Structure formats: structure tokens, C-alpha cells
PDB file of C-alpha atoms in Angstrom:
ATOM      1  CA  UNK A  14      10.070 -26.197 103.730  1.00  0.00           C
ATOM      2  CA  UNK A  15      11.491 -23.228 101.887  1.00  0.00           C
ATOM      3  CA  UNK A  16      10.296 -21.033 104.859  1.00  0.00           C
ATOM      4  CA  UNK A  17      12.160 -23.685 107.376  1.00  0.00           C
ATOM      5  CA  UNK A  18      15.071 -23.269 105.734  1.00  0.00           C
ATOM      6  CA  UNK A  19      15.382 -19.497 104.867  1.00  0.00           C
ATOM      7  CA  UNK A  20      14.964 -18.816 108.870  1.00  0.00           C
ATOM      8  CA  UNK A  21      17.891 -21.704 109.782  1.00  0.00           C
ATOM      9  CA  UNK A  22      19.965 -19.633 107.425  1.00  0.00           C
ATOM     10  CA  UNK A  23      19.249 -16.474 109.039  1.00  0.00           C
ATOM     11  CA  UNK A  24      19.735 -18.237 112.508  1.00  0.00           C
ATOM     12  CA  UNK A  25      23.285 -19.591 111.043  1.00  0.00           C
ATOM     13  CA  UNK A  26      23.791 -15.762 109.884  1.00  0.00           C
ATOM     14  CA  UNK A  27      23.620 -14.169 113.051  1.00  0.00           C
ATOM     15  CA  UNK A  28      25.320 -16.656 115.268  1.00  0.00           C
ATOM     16  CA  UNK A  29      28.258 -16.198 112.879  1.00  0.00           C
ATOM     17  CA  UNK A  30      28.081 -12.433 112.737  1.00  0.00           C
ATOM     18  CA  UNK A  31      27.633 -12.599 116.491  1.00  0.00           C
ATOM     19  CA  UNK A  32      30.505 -14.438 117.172  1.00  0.00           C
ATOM     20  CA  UNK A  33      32.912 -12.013 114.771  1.00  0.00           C
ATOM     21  CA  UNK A  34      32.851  -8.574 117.143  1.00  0.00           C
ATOM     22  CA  UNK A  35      35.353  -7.351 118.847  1.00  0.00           C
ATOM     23  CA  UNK A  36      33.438  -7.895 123.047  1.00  0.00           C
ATOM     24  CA  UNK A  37      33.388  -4.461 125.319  1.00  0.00           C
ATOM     25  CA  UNK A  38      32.669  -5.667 128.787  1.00  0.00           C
ATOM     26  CA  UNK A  39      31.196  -2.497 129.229  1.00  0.00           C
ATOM     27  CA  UNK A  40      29.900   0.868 127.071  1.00  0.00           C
ATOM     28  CA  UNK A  41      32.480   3.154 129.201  1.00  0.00           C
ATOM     29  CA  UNK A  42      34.666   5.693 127.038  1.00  0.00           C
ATOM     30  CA  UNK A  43      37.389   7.775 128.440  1.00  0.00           C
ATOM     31  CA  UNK A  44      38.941  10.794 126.238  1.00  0.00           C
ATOM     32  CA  UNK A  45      42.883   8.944 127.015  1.00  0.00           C
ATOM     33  CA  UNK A  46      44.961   7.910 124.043  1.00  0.00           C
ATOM     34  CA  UNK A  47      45.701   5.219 126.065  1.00  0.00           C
ATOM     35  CA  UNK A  48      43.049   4.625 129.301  1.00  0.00           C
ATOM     36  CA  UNK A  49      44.341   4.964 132.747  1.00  0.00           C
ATOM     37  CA  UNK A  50      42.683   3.079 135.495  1.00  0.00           C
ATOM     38  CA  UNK A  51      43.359   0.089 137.338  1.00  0.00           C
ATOM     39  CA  UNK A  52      40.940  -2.934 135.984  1.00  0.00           C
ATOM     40  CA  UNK A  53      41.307  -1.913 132.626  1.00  0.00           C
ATOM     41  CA  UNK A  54      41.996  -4.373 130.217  1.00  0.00           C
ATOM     42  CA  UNK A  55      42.192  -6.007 126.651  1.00  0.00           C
ATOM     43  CA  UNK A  56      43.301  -8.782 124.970  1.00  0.00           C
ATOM     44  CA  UNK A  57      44.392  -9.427 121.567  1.00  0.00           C
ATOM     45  CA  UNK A  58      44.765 -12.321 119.046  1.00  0.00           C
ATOM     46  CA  UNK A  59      48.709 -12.177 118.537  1.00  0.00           C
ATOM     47  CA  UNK A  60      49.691 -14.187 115.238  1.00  0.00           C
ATOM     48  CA  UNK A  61      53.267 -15.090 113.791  1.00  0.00           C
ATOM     49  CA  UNK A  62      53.491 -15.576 109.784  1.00  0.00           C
ATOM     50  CA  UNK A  63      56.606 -16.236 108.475  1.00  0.00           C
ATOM     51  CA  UNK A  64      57.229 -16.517 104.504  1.00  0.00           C
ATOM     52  CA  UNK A  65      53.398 -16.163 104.350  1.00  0.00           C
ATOM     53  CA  UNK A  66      52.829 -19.538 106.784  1.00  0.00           C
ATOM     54  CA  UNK A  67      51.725 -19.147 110.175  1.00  0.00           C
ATOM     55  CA  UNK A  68      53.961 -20.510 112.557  1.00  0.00           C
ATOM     56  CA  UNK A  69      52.309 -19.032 116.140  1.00  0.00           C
ATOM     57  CA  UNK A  70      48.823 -18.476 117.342  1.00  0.00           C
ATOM     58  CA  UNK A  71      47.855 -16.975 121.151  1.00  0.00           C
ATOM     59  CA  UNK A  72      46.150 -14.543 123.271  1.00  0.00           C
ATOM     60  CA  UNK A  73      48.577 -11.942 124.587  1.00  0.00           C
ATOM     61  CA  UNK A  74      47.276  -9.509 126.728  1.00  0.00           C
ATOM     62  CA  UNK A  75      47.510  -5.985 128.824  1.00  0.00           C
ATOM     63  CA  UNK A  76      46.001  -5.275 132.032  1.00  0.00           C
ATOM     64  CA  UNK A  77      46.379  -1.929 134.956  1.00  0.00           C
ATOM     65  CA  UNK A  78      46.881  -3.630 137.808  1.00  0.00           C
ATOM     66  CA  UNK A  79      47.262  -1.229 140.037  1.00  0.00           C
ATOM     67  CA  UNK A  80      48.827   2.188 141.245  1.00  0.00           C
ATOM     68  CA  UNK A  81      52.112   3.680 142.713  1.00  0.00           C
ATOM     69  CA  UNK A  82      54.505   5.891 143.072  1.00  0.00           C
ATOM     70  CA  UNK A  83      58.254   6.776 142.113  1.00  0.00           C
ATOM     71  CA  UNK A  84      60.714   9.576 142.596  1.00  0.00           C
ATOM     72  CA  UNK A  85      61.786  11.252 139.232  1.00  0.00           C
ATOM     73  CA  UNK A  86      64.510  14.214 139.987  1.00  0.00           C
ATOM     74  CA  UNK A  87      63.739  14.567 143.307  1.00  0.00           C
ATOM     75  CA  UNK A  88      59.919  14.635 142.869  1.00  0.00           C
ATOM     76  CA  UNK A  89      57.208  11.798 143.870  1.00  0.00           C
ATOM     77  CA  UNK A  90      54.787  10.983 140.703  1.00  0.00           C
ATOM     78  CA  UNK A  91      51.297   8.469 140.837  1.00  0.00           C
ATOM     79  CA  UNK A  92      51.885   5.918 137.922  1.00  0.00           C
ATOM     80  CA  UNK A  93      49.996   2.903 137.096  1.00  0.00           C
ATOM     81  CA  UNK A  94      51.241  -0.057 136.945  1.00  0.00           C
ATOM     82  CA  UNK A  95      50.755  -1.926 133.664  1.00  0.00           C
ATOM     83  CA  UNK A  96      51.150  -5.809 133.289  1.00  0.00           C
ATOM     84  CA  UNK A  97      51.759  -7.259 129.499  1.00  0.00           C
ATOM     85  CA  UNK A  98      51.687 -10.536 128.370  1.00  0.00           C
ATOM     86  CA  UNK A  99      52.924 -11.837 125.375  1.00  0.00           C
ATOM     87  CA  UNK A 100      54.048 -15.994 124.094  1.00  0.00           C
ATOM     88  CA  UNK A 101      57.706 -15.739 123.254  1.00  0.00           C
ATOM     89  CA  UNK A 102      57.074 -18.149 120.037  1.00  0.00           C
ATOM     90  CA  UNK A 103      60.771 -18.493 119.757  1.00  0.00           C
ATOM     91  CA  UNK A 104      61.527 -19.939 123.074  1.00  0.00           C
ATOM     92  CA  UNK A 105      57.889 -21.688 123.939  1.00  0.00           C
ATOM     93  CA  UNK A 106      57.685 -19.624 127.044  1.00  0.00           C
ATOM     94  CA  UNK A 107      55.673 -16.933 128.512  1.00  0.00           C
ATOM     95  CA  UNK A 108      57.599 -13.410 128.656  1.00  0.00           C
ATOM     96  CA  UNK A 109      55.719 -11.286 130.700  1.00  0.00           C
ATOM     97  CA  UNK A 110      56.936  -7.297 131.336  1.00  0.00           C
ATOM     98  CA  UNK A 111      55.348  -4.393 133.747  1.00  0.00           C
ATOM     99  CA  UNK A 112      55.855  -0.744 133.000  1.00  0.00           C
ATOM    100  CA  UNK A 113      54.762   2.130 134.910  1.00  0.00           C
ATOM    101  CA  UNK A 114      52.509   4.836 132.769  1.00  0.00           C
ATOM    102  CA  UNK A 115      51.236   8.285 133.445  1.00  0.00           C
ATOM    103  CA  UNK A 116      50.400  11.269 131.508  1.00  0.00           C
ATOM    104  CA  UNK A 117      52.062  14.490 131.153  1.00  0.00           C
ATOM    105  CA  UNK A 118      50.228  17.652 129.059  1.00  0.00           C
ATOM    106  CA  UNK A 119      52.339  16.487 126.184  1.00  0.00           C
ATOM    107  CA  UNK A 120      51.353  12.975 125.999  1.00  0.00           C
ATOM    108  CA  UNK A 121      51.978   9.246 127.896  1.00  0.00           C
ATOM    109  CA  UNK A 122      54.905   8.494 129.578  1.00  0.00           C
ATOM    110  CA  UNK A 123      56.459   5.665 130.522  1.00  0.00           C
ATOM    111  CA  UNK A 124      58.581   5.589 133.814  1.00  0.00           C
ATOM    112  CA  UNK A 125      60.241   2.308 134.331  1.00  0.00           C
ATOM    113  CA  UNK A 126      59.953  -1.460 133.485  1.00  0.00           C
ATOM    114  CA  UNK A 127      60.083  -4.863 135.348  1.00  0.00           C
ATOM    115  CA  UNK A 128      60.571  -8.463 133.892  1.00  0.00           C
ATOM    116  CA  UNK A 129      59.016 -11.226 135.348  1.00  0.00           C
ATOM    117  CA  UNK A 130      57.928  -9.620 138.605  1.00  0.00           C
ATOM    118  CA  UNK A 131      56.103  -6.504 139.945  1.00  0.00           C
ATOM    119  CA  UNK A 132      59.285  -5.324 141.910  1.00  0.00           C
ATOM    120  CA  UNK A 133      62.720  -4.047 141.213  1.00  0.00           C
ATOM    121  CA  UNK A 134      61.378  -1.316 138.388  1.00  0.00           C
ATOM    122  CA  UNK A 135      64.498  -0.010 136.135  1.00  0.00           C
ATOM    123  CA  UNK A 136      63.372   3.741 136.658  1.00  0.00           C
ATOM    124  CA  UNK A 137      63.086   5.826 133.425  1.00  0.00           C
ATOM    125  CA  UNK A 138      61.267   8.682 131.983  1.00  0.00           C
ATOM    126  CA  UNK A 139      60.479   8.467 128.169  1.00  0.00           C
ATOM    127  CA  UNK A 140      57.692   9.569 126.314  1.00  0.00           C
ATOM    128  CA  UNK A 141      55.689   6.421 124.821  1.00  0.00           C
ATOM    129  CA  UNK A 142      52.886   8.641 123.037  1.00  0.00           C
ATOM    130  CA  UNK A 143      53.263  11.817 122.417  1.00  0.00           C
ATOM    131  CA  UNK A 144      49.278  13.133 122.752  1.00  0.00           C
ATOM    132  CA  UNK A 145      47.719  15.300 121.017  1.00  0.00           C
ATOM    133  CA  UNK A 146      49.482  14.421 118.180  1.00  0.00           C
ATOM    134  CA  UNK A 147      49.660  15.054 114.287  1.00  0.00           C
ATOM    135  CA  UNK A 148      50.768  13.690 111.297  1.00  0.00           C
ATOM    136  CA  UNK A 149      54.615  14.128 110.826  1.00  0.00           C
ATOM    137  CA  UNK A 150      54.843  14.371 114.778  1.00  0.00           C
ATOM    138  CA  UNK A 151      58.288  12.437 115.664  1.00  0.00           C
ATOM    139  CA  UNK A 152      59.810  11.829 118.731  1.00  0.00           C
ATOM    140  CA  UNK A 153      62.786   8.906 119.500  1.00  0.00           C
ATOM    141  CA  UNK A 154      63.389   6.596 122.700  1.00  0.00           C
ATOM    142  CA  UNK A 155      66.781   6.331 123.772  1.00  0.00           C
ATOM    143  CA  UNK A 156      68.060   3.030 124.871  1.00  0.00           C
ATOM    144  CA  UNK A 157      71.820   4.298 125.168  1.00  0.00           C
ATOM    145  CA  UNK A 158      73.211   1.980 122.490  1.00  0.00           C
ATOM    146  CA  UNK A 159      70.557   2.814 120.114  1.00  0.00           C
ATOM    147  CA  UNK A 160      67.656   4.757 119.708  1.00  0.00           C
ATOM    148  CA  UNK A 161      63.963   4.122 118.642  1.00  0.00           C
ATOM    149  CA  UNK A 162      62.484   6.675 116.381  1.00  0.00           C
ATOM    150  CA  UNK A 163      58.295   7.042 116.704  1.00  0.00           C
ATOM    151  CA  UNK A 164      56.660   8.719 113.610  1.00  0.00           C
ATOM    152  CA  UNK A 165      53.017   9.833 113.747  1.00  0.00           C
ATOM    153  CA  UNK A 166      51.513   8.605 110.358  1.00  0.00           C
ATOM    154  CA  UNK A 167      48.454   9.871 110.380  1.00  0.00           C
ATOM    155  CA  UNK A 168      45.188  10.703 112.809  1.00  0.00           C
ATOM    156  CA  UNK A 169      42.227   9.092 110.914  1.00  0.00           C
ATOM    157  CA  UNK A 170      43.427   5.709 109.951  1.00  0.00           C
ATOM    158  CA  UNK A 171      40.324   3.398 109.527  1.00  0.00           C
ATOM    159  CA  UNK A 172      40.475  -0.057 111.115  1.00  0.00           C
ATOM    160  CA  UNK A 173      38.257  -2.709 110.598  1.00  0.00           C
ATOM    161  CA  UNK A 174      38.404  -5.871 112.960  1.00  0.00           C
ATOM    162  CA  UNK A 175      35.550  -8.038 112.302  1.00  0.00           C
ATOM    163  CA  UNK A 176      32.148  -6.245 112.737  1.00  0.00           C
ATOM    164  CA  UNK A 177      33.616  -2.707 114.303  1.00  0.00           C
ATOM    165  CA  UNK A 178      35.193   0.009 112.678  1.00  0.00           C
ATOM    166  CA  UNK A 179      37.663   2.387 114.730  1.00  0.00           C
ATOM    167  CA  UNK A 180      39.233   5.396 113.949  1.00  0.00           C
ATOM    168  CA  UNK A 181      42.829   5.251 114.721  1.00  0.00           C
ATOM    169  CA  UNK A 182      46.271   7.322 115.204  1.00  0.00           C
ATOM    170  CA  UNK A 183      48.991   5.129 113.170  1.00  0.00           C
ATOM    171  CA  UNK A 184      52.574   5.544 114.905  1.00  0.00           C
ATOM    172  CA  UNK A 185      55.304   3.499 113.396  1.00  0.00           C
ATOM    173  CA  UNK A 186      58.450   2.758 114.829  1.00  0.00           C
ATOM    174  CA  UNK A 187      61.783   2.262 112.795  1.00  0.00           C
ATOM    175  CA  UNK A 188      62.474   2.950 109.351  1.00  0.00           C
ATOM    176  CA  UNK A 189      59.659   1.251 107.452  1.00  0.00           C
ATOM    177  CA  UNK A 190      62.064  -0.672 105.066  1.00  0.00           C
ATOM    178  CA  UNK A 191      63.858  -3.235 106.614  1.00  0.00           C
ATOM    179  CA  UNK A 192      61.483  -3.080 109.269  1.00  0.00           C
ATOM    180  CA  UNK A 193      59.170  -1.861 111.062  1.00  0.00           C
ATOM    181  CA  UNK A 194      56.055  -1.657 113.663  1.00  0.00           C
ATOM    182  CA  UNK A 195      52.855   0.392 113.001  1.00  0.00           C
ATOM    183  CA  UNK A 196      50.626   0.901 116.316  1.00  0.00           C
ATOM    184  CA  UNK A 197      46.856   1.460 116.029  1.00  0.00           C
ATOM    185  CA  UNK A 198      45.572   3.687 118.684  1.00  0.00           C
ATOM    186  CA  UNK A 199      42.055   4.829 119.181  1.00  0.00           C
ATOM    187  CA  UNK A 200      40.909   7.315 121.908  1.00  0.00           C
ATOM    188  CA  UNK A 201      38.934   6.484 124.637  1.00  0.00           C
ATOM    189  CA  UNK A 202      39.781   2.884 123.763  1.00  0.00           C
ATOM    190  CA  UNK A 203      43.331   2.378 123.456  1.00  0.00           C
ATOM    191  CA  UNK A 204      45.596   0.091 121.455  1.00  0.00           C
ATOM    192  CA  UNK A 205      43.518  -1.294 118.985  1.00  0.00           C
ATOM    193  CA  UNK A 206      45.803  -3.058 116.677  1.00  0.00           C
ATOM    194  CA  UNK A 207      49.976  -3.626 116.080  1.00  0.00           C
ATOM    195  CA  UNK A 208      51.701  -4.737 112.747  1.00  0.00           C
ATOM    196  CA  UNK A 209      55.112  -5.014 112.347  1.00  0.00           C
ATOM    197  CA  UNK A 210      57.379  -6.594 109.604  1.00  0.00           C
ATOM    198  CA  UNK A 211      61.094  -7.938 110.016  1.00  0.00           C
ATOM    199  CA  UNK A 212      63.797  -9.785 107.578  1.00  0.00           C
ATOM    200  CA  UNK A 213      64.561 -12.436 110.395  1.00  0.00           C
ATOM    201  CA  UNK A 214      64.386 -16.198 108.406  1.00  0.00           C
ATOM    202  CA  UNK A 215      62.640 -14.277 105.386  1.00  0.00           C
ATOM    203  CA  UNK A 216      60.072 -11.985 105.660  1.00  0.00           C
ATOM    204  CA  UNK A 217      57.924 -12.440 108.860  1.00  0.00           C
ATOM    205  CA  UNK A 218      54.691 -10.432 110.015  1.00  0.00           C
ATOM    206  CA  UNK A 219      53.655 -10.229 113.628  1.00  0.00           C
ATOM    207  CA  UNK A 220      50.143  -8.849 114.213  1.00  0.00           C
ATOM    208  CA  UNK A 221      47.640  -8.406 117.393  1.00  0.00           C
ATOM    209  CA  UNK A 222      44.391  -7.400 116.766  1.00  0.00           C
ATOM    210  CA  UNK A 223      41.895  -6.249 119.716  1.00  0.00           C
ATOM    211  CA  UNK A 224      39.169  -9.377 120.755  1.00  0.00           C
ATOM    212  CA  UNK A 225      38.028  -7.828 124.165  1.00  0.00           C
ATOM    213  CA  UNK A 226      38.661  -5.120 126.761  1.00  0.00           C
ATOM    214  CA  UNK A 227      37.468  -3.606 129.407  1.00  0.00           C
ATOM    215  CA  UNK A 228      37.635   0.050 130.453  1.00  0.00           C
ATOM    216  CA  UNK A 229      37.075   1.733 133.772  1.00  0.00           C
ATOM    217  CA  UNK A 230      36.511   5.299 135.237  1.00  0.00           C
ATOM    218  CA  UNK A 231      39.684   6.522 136.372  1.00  0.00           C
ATOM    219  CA  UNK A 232      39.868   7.136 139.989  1.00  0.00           C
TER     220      UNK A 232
END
């Protein structure tokens, strides 16, 4: 009987370890900050605690769905086209964005956004990563009334979601004391993890942590 029971425990054991991974759909790893190529995707658990309650709980997710191109100064550049999507807690609703990605020799860029729909891109060039980075790196996104300062943190954060460990660059926008948002990046995999903290109603953490993705050869 003691036998019986020492193997249903080790059954239980692994089902539950099992069950706590973070689910490649396949062993593919590119050398991108952030991986390129159309299929790609990965999904996060995106929570909402406010005054240390949880108020929201969903899947948001970010997918390449395809390629295109745009005219910056006069010149045609291939971008990807990059579908998020994210539960807007506050209103009950879906809010889903596209942005158009590439890479540059000094990092990712990001060329122009869409809400809602895959048409009518605002065109824009801004860097969204600056790659290869280092610790102290800065850079800041201009939105014309205000501006969105990116600090590099460090290159060898450790990040532990369930059963995997990855090695991540930290970037944190704002000023880390009314508020911020750290973002976890690991290569070859991408955007592992993102924390931020705000004052709005109290103090109130958002988080999404990586669950599954997918990554393809870039074509």
C-alpha cells in the first residue's frame, strides 16, 4: 500500500510540474531581441492588482501577421506587421493595436500604428529597442506633447516563470517613482515578461508573464 501510494504521489508530482512550464510550440531560436517573422507568436497571462486585490485576469497576446511596406523620407522599407491584443479592464472591451517593426543596425524600430484595423497606419519612425544594448543605455520616444524616456537596466536579469529560467535585458520606461514599466526581453525569444506600477485608485500593478509562443525562421 505504501508502494501504491508513493507512485500516485509521484504521478500527482509530475502532472503538476508538467502543467507549470512556460509551452514552445517549437525548439526554434533566432539571435533577434525581438523575433521577426510572420507566424510568430506568444501569449501572456496579463493580471490587474489593485491595493494588493486582483481585479482583472486574461490572455493578451502578440502575433506577426504578416509583411509590408512603407515610404520613410522618400525611401520604401519591408516591415512586419505586428497585431497586439490586450482586455481594456477599465472599459470591458477588447483594445486591439497593429504596429509595423523592422530592424535597423542600431536596434528595433517601430514605423507606424493602427487601432482596430490593419489599414490606415499613422506613419512614424521611433526606435522601440535600441539593440545591442547596455546598462545605462537611454533613449526617449517623442509623442509631441510628451516624451517617453527608455532606460536599459541591466543585460542579465534572471527571470523565473514557472519551471524555465531566462536571461533577460530589463528596460524601464518612466521615472520609476510615481510610475513606471519594466520590460523583460530575452534574445532569440522575445518579450518575456512586463511589470509596471501606477498611483491610479492607490497603488496598482499590471503584469504579463509569457505562457506560450511560437517562433519561426525569418524569411
Amino acid at each position: 500500500m505504501k508502494i501504491i501510494h508513493k507512485y500516485i504521489f509521484l504521478i500527482i508530482f509530475i502532472i503538476l510540474n508538467s502543467c507549470e512550464s512556460v509551452e514552445p510550440e517549437n525548439e526554434y531560436r533566432s539571435d533577434q531581441i525581438f523575433p521577426l517573422a510572420v507566424g510568430n507568436y506568444w501569449e501572456y497571462k496579463y493580471e490587474v492588482v489593485q491595493n494588493d486585490s486582483l481585479i482583472h485576469s486574461s490572455i493578451s497576446k502578440i502575433e506577426v501577421i504578416g509583411k509590408t511596406n512603407v515610404n520613410i523620407g522618400g525611401k520604401d522599407i519591408s516591415v512586419y506587421k505586428v497585431k497586439e491584443t490586450t482586455e481594456a479592464y477599465w472599459v470591458s472591451a477588447t483594445l486591439v493595436m497593429y504596429y509595423l517593426y523592422n530592424y535597423e543596425t542600431d536596434g528595433l524600430y517601430r514605423y507606424g500604428h493602427a487601432v482596430d484595423y490593419d489599414k490606415d497606419y499613422y506613419i512614424k519612425k521611433t526606435i522601440a529597442v535600441k539593440y545591442p544594448i547596455q546598462k545605462g543605455d537611454q533613449w526617449i520616444e517623442d509623442h509631441g506633447d510628451y516624451n517617453d524616456v527608455f532606460t536599459c537596466l541591466s543585460t542579465s536579469d534572471t527571470v523565473k516563470i514557472d519551471n524555465n529560467k531566462f536571461i533577460c535585458i530589463r528596460i524601464r520606461m518612466g521615472n520609476g517613482i510615481t510610475w513606471y514599466k519594466d520590460f523583460y526581453y530575452s534574445k532569440g525569444i522575445g518579450l518575456i515578461q512586463t511589470i509596471a506600477e501606477t498611483p491610479e485608485k492607490g497603488k496598482t500593478i499590471k503584469t504579463q508573464k509569457l505562457i506560450k509562443y511560437k517562433i519561426n525562421k525569418a524569411t
